[in-house]
Each structure stands twice: as structure tokens, then as C-alpha cells.
Tab-separated table of C-alpha atoms in Angstrom:
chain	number	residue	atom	x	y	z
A	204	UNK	CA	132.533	175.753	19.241
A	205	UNK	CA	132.502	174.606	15.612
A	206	UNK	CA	130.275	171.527	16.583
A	207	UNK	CA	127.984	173.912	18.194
A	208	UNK	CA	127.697	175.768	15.465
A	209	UNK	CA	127.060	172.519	13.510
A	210	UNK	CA	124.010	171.589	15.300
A	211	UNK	CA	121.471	173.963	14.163
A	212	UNK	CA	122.017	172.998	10.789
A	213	UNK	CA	122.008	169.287	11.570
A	214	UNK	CA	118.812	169.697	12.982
A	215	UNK	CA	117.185	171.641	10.558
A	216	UNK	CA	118.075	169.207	8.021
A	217	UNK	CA	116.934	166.525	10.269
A	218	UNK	CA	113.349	168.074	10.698
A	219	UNK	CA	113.362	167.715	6.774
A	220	UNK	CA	114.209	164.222	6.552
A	221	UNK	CA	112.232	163.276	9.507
A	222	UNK	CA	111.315	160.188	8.761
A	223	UNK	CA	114.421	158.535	7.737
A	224	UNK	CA	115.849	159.341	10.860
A	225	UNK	CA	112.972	158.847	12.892
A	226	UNK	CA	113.148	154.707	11.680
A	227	UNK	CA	116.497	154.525	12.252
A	228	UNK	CA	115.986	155.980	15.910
A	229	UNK	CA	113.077	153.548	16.036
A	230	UNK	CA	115.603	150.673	14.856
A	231	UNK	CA	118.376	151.699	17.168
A	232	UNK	CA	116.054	152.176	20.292
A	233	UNK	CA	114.140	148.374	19.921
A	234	UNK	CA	117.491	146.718	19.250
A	235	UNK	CA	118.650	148.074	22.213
A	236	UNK	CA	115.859	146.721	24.011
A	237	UNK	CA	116.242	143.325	22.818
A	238	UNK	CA	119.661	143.271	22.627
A	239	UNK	CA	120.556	144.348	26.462
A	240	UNK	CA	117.961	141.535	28.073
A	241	UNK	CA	118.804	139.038	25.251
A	242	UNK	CA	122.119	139.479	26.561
A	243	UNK	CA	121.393	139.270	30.045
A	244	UNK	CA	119.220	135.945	29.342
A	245	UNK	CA	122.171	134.561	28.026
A	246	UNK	CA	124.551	135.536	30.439
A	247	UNK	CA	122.068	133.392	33.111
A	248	UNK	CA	122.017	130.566	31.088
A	249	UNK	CA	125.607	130.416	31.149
A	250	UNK	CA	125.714	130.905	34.406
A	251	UNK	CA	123.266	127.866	35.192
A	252	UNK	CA	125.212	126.095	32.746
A	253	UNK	CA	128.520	126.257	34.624
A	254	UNK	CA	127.421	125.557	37.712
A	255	UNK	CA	129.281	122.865	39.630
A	256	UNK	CA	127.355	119.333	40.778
A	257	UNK	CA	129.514	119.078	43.383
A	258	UNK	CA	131.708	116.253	41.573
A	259	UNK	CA	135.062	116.359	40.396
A	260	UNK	CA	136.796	115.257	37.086
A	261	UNK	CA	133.434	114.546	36.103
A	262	UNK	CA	134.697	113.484	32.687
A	263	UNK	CA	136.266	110.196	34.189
A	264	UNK	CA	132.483	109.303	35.497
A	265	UNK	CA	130.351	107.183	33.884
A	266	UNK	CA	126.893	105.280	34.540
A	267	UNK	CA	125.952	101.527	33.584
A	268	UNK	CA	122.200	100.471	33.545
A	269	UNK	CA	121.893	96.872	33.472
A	270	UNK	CA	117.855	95.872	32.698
A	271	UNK	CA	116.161	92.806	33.822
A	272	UNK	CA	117.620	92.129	37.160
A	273	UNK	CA	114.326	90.666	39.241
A	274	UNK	CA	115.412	87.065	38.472
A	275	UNK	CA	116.275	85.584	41.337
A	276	UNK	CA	115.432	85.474	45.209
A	277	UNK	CA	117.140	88.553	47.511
A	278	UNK	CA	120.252	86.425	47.973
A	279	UNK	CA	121.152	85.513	44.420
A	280	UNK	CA	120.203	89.101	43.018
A	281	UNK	CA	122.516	90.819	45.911
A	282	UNK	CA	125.106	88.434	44.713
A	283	UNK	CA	124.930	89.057	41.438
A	284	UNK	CA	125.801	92.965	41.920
A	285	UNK	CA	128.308	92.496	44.049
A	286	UNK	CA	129.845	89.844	41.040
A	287	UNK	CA	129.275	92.659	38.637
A	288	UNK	CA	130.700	95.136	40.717
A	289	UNK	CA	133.826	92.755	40.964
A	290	UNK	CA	134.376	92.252	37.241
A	291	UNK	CA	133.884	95.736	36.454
A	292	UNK	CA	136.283	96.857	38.911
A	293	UNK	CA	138.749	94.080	37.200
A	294	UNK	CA	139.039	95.943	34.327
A	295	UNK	CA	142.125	97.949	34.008
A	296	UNK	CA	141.845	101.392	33.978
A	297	UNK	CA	138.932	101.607	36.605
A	298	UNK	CA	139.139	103.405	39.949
A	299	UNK	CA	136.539	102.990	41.689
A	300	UNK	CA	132.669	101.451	40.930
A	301	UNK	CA	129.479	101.874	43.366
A	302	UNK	CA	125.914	100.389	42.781
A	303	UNK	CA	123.796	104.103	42.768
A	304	UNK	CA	119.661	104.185	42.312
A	305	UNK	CA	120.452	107.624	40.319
A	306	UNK	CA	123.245	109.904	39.080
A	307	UNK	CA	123.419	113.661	39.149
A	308	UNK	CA	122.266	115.676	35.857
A	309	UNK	CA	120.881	112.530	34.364
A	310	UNK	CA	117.439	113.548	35.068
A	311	UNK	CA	116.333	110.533	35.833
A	312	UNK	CA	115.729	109.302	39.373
A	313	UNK	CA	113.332	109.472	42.296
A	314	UNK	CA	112.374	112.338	44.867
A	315	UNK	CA	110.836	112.162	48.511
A	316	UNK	CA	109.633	114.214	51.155
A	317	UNK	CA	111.019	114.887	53.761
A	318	UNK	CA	109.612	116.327	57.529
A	319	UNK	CA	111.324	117.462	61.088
A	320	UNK	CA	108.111	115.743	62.882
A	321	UNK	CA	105.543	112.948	61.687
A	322	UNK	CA	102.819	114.899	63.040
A	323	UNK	CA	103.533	117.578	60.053
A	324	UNK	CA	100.630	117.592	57.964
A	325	UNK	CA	103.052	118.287	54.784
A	326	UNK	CA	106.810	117.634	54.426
A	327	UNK	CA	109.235	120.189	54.648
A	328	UNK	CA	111.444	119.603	50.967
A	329	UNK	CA	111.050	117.666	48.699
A	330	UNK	CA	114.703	115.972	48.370
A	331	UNK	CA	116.280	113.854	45.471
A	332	UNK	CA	117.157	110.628	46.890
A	333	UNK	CA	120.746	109.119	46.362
A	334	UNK	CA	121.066	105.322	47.116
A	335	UNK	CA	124.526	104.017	47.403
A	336	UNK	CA	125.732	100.445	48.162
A	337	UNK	CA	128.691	101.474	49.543
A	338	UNK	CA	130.213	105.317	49.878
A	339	UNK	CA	130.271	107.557	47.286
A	340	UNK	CA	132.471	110.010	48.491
A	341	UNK	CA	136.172	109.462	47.465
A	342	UNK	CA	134.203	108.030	43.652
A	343	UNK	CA	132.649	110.930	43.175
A	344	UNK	CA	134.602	113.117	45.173
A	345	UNK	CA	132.137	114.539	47.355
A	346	UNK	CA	133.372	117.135	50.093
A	347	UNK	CA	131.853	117.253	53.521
A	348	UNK	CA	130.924	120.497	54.992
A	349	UNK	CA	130.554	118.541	58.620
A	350	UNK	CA	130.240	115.408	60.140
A	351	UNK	CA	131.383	112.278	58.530
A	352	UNK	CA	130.718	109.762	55.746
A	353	UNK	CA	129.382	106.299	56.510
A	354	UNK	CA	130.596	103.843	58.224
A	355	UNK	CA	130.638	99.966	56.625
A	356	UNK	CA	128.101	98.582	59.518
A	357	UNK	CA	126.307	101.259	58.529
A	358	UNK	CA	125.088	99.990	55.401
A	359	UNK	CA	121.860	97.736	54.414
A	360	UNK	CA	120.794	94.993	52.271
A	361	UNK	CA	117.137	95.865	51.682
A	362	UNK	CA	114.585	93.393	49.327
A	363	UNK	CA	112.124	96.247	48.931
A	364	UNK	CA	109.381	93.393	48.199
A	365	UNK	CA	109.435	91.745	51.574
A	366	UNK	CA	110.916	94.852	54.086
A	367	UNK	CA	110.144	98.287	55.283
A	368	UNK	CA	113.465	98.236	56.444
A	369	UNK	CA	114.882	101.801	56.587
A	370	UNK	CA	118.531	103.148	57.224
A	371	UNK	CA	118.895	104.825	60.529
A	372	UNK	CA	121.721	107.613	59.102
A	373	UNK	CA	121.833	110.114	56.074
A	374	UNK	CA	123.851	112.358	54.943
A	375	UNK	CA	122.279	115.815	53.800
A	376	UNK	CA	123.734	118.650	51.419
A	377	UNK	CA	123.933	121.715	52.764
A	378	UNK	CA	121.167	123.390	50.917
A	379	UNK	CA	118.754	120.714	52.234
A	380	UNK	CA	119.887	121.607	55.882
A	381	UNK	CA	119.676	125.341	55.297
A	382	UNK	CA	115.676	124.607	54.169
A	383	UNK	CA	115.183	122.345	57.402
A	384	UNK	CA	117.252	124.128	59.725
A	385	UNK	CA	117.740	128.061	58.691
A	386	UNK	CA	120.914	129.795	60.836
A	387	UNK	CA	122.218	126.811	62.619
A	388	UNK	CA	125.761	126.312	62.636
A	389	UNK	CA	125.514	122.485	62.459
A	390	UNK	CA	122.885	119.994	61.802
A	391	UNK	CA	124.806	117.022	62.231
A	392	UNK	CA	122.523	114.604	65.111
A	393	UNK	CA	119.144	115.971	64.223
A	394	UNK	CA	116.437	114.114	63.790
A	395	UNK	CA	114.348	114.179	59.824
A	396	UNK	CA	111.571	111.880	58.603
A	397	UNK	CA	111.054	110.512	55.143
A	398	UNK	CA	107.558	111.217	55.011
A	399	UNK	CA	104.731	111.767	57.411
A	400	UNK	CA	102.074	110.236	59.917
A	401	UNK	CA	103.229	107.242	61.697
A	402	UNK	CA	104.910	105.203	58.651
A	403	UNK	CA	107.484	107.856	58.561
A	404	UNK	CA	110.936	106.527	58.350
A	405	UNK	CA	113.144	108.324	61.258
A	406	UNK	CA	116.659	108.969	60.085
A	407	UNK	CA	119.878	110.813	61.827
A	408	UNK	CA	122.109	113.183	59.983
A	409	UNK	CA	125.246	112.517	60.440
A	410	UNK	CA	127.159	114.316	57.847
A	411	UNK	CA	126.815	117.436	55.192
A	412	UNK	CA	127.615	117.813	51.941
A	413	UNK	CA	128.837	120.808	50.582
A	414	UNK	CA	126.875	120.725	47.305
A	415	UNK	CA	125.319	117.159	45.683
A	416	UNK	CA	123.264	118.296	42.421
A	417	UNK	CA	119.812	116.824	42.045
A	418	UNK	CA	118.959	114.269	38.998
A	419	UNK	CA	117.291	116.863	37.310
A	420	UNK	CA	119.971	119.646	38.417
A	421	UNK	CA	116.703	122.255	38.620
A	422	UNK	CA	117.687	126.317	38.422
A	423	UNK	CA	117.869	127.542	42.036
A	424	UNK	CA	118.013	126.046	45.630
A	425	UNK	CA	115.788	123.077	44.572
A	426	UNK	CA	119.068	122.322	42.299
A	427	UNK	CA	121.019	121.124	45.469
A	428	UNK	CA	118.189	119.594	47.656
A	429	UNK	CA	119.901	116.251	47.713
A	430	UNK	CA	120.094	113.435	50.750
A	431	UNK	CA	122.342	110.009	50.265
A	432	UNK	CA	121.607	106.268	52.165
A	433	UNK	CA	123.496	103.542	52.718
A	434	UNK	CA	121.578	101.038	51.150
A	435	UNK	CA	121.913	97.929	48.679
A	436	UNK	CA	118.786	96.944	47.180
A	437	UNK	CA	116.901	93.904	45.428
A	438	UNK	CA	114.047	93.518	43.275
A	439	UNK	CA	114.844	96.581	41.208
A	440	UNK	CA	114.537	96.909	37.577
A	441	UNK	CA	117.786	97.460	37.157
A	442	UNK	CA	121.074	97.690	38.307
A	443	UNK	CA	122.997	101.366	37.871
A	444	UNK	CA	126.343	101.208	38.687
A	445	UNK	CA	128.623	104.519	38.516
A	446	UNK	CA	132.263	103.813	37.851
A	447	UNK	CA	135.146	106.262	37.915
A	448	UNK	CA	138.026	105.576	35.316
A	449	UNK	CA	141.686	106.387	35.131
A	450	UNK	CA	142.294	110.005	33.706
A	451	UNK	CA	141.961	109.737	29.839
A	452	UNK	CA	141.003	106.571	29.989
A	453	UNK	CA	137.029	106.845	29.774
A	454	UNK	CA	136.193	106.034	26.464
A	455	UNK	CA	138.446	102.354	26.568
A	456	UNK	CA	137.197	101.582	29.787
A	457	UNK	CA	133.452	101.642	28.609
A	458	UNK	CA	134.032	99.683	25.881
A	459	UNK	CA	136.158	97.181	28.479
A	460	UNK	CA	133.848	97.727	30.912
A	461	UNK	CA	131.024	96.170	28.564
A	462	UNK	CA	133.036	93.682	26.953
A	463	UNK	CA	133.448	91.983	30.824
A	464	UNK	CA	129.991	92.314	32.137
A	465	UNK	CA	128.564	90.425	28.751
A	466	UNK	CA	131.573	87.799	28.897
A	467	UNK	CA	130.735	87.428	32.936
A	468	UNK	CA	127.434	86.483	32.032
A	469	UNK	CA	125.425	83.565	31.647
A	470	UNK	CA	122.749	84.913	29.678
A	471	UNK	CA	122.564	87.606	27.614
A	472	UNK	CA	122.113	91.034	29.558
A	473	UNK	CA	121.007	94.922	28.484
A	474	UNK	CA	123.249	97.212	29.136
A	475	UNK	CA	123.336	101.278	28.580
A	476	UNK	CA	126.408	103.134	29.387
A	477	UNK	CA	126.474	107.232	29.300
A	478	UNK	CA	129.402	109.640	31.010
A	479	UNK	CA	128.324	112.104	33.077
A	480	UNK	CA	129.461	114.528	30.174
A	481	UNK	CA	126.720	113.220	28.130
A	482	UNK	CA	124.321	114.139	31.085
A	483	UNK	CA	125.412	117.494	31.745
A	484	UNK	CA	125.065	117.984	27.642
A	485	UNK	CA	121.668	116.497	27.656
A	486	UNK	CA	120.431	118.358	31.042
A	487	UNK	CA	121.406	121.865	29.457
A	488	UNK	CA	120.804	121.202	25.847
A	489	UNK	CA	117.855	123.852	26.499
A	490	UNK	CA	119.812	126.147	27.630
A	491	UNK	CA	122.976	126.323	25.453
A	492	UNK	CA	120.366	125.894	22.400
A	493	UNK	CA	118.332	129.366	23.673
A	494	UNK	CA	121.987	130.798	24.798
A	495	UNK	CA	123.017	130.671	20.914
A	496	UNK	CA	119.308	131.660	19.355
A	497	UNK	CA	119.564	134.513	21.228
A	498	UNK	CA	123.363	135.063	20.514
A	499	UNK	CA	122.718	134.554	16.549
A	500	UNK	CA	119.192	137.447	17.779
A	501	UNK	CA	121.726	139.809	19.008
A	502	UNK	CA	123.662	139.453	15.576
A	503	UNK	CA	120.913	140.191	13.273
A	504	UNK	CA	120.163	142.929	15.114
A	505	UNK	CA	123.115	144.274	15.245
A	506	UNK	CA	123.922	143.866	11.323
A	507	UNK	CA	120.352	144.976	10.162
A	508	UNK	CA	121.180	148.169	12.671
A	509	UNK	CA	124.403	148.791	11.100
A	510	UNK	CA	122.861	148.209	7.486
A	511	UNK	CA	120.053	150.689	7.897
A	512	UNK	CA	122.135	153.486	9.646
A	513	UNK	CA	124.187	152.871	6.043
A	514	UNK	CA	121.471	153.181	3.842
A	515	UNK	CA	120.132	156.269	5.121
A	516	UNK	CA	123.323	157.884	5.541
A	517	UNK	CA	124.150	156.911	2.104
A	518	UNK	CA	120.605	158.874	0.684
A	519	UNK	CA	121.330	161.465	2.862
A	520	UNK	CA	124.755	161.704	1.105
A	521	UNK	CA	122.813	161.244	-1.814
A	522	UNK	CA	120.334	163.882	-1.714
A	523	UNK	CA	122.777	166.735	-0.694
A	524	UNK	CA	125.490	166.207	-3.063
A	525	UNK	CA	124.782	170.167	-4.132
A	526	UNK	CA	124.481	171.336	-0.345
A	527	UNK	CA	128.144	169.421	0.151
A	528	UNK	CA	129.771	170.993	-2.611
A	529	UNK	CA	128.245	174.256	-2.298
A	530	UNK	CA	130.043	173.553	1.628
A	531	UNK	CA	133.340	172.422	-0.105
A	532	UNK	CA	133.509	175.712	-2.192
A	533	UNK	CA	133.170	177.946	0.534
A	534	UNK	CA	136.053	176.267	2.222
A	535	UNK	CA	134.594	173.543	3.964
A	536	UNK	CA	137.400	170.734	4.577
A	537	UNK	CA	136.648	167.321	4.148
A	538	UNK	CA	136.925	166.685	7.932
A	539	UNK	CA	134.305	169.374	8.510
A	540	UNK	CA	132.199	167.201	5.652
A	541	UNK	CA	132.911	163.971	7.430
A	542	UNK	CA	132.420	165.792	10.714
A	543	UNK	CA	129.021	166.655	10.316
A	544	UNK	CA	127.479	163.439	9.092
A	545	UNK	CA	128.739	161.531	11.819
A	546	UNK	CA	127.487	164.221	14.698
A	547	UNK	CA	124.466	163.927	12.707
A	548	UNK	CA	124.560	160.129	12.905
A	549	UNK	CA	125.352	160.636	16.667
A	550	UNK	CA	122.607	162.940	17.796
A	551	UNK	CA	120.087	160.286	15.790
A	552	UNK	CA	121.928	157.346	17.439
A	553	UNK	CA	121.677	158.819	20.693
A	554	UNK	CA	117.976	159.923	20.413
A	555	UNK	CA	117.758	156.162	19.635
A	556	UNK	CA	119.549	155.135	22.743
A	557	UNK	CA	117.768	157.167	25.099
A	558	UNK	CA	114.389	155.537	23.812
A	559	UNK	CA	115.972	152.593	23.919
A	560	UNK	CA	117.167	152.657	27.451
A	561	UNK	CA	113.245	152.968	28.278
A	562	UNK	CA	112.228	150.174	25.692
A	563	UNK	CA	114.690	147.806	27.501
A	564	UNK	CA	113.350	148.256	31.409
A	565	UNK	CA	110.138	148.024	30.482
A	566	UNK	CA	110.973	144.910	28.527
A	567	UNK	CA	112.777	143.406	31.890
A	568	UNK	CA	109.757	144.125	33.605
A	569	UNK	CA	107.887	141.960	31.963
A	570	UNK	CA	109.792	139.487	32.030
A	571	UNK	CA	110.506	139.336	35.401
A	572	UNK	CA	106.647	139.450	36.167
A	573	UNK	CA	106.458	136.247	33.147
A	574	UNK	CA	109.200	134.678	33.914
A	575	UNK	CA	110.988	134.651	37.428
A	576	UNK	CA	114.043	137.043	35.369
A	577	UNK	CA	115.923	139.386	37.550
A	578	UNK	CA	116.261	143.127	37.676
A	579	UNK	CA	118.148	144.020	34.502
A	580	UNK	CA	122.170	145.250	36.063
A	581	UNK	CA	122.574	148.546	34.717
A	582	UNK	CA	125.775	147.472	33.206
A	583	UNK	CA	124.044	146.024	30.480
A	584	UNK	CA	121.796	148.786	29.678
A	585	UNK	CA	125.479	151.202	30.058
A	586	UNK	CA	126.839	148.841	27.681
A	587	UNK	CA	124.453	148.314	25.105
A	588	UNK	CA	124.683	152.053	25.003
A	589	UNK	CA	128.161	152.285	23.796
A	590	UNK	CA	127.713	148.857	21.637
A	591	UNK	CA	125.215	151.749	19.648
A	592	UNK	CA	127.109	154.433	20.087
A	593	UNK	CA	130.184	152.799	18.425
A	594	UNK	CA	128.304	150.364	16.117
A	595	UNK	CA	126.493	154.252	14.775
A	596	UNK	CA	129.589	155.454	14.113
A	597	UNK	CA	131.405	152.616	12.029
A	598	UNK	CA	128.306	152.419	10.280
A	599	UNK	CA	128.413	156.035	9.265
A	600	UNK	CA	132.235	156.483	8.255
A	601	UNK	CA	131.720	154.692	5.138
A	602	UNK	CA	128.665	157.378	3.755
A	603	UNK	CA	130.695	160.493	5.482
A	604	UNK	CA	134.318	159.287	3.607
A	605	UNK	CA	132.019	159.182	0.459
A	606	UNK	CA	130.706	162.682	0.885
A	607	UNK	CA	134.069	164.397	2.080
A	608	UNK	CA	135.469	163.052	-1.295
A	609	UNK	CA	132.864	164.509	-3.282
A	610	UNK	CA	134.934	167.850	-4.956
A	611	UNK	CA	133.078	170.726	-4.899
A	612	UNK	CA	133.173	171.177	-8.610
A	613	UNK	CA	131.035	167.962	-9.368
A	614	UNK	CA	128.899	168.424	-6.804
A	615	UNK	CA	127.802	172.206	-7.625
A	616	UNK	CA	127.300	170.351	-11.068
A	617	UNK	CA	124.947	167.455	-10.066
A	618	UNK	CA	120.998	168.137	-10.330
């Protein structure tokens, strides 16, 4: 009942000082805005961040590029891989090593298309294309969803110079065989072709991953598009070789691993070496880097919010030193005092909010026209509210505490 009677007054001296609490209403209500879908962004970007390649203990992987390897006929070039495959795997600490064309999240690597007939004018998906030497499931720990893994007669020597030579089995991820074959319970036997028209190389599926991240790791289904062949190659570049190492071990093993492969050589050799922790940092470096602008956004809001709810309390406080003691002499109570400049704070705050709330859908709308965002959860718009709510009234103790202790005899004396 008291509050009640509280609120006429409140508004009345609101109506006088329009202005001040008009801006802060105006602050409160666009911070909102930003703050709830800057909060949201970052939530997605987290969420992309986090999400699994389909690897495990990824922080035992690591990648070797070894430049300048079209120096000798087929033979001698598939012979020196499988030596450098040898004297990596001699050094101690190292689990397994395969010869890859690409690894996940390094983005870097090459893409086909693939079709369900040659006579398709287009392909169907456009896949990221894994080439192992020998299996890369128990190295990289890859689960199947169905079917199996390769078999060793299953696997090719290819010079890419001389043959068209193509591997007669794939394995698929499950996202690719959802996009080619929508609702089936299993793919495993069908039929795809890497490209179209006549040249187009007929492969079966005989297994399915349950998620393989691309080389670029791209946001959505395209993320997971993935397809893996048993092949060995010549006349590349380069030679990549993944390697897993002992738990804990990584770091020594590089430096080991480099050591041997320079030592095993006759001449001297390039080599780059990068864990697949490096990758994953590099791939999202975007996205943590806009995940803390926006945090360090949400800050500054917040603070400047808080400062100017402050500052106009405190010239409120200010202004009505004689209306506060005049209050205090006719019995008010300091609680009463410190009472009614936070309801006033409140009713401002939640004049704010309510503008806000507005501010910030309209806001999502856009950017989910712009930008490809989401439908703003109303969580975050129900939070931000009390973030406001409660962030209004901290703000406003320290003004109100000042004006309850103001004693009615020095305030009846102030001009």
C-alpha cells in the first residue's frame, strides 16, 4: 500500500526530470538490445567452436608435410613413403602413422563432387576428399555407424601422372549419406560417382562414419560432408603424413619425429609439423576472437549502464536534498528514503526494459535476414531482463544510501 502511495509522487517528479530519465531508459533499452543478441552470437560461436571432428585425443595428433617429393619414378617415390613411414614409426613414443592427402580443421585440402548417376547434369555434394594409404580408423579413432573399414587388398598404389586408376570402395560419413540418400536406414552397397558424364569414377560404399569433419570444418551440414579412399599416391608435391603419439608425449615426439626423417635422409628435405590443436586454434581463431569482442561489448555496456543510472541518481539526490529532508522531518525513515529512489530507479529501469525487449527482436530480425542467425530463444531476452533489473538496482543503492543519510536538519538548511 505504501509503494502505491509512492508512485504518484515518483512520477510526478519524473515528468519534471524527464529527460534524465528518459536517457537512461534510452541507455537501458539499446543495451538490452545489444546485449541479449551479442550474447546469443556468442553462445553460437561457442557452440561451433566445441563441436567434435569426429577424432579422439586429438591432442596426441599431429601432421608432417614433407615438400619436394616428385623426384623419382612411381616406384622409388612409393618407396620412399613407405621408408619414411618406417622411421617415423621407429621413434619411441609413436602409435600409429598414415600417409593422408589432408587433415581435418587444417583448412587445407581438396573437395569433389559427387553424383548417384553419370547422366546427372550436376553432382549431388560437394564432399571433402580424405586419401589414406592405409586405414585411418583405429589412428584417428574414427567410429563406424555401419558397414566396415577397408580391407588391405583393398588399397591402391596410384601415379596420378600416368593412371586414371580409381578405387572401387569408399567409405562415407553419415551426413554425406543423409544428403545422397534422405530416410534410408543403410547405405552401405550403393552405388556414387565422383563426378559426372562418362569419366565418372564409380565407387561402392561400404562403410559409414559417424562424423569425419571437413578440412575447412564449415558451420552446418557442409561441416561433415566428408568421404575417405584407400589410396597411396605418387607424383604429389608433398608427402603429409598424420602420426598419433603416446599420451603426453606430443611435443618430444615432434621434435624426434624430425630429428629421424632429416637423419634418414640423403639430401636435405622440408619439413612442417603442426598438431591438430594448432588447427582447431587456427580454424576458429575467428570465432573465439568475435566471441571475446563481443564479450568485452557486453561489458562496456553493462558498466557505462551502471555508471549512468549512478550519475543521474546521484543529481537526482542532488537536486532534492530540501524535498528529502523536508520527508525526513515529517517522519520519513531512511528506508522509506532509500525506498523510493530505488522504485523510482525500477519503474525507469523497467520502462527501459520493455523498450528494450522490442529493440532486441527487431535487432534479431535483421540479423537473421543478413546473416543466416536464428530466432532469438526467449531465454535470453527473459534474462537480459533481470541482468537490468538487478544491474538498476545495485547501481542505485549507492545514491539512495546517500540520500537516506542525509538528516533532515541539513537538508531543510541546504539552498
Amino acid at each position: 500500500m505504501k509503494l502505491n502511495l509512492e508512485i504518484r509522487p515518483i512520477l510526478s517528479a519524473l515528468l519534471r526530470s524527464k529527460t534524465g530519465a528518459i536517457l537512461v531508459a534510452l541507455q537501458v533499452a539499446i543495451s538490452l538490445a545489444i546485449l541479449t543478441n551479442a550474447v546469443y552470437i556468442v553462445q553460437l560461436r561457442m557452440e561451433v567452436v566445441a563441436r567434435p571432428s569426429g577424432l579422439t585425443e586429438e591432442n596426441d595428433l599431429f601432421s608432417i608435410n614433407i615438400s619436394n617429393r616428385k623426384v623419382a619414378d612411381h616406384a622409388e617415390q612409393i618407396a620412399t613413403q613407405k621408408q619414411e613411414e618406417a622411421t617415423i614409426r621407429g621413434v619411441s613414443g609413436v602409435q600409429g602413422v598414415t600417409r593422408v592427402s589432408q587433415t581435418p580443421l587444417s583448412w587445407s585440402g581438396s573437395t569433389t563432387g559427387v553424383s548417384l548417376d553419370r547422366k546427372q547434369a550436376a553432382t549431388s555434394a560437394n564432399v571433402s576428399m580424405y586419401i589414406a594409404s592405409e586405414s585411418v580408423m583405429k589412428l584417428w579413432g574414427l567410429k563406424l555407424a555401419d558397414g566396415r573399414d577397408f580391407n588391405q587388398g583393398e588399397f591402391r598404389e596410384i601415379d596420378t601422372s600416368t593412371s586414371k586408376e580409381f578405387p572401387n570402395v569408399v567409405i562415407i560419413t553419415k551426413a554425406l549419406a543423409e544428403k545422397l540418400f534422405p530416410g534410408q536406414a543403410s547405405v552401405v552397397g550403393k552405388t556414387i560417382y565422383f563426378g559426372t558424364g562418362d569419366d565418372a569414377n564409380e565407387s561402392r560404399i561400404i562403410g559409414v562414419l559417424e562424423r569425419l569433419q571437413t578440412h575447412a570444418a564449415q558451420i552446418g551440414e557442409k561441416g561433415e560432408i566428408s568421404v575417405v579412399l584407400p589410396i597411396r599416391m605418387s607424383n604429389d608435391p608433398y608427402s603429409k603424413y598424420s602420426v598419433r603419439a603416446e599420451p603426453g608425449q606430443r611435443e618430444r615426439v615432434m621434435k624426434d619425429v624430425e630429428m629421424a626423417l632429416r637423419k634418414a635422409s640423403a639430401t636435405p628435405i622440408i619439413i612442417n609439423m603442426r598438431s591438430l590443436q594448432e588447427d582447431r586454434s587456427r580454424r576458429y581463431r575467428a570465432d573465439n576472437g568475435l566471441a571475446w569482442m563481443l564479450i568485452a561489448v557486453c561489458v562496456l555496456l553493462l558498466l557505462v549502464t551502471a555508471s549512468g543510472i549512478v550519475g543521474i541518481s546521484s543529481l537526482w539526490v542532488t537536486q532534492r536534498r530540501k524535498h528529502i529532508g523536508v520527508r525526513r522531518a515529517l517522519g520519513a525513515r531512511k528506508i522509506d528514503v532509500l525506498r523510493y529512489f530505488v522504485t523510482e530507479n525500477f519503474m525507469i529501469t523497467t520502462f527501459g526494459i520493455a523498450c528494450g525487449l522490442a529493440l532486441a527482436i527487431g535487432l534479431n530480425q535483421l540479423l537473421v535476414s543478413k546473416l543466416e542467425l536464428t530466432k532469438l530463444p526467449a531465454a535470453y531476452l527473459l534474462g537480459g531482463s533481470v541482468i537490468f533489473w538487478i544491474l538498476g538496482i545495485i547501481a542505485v543503492v549507492g545514491p539512495a544510501a546517500r540520500a537516506a543519510s542525509i538528516s533532515p536538519a541539513t537538508a531543510t538548511r541546504s539552498t
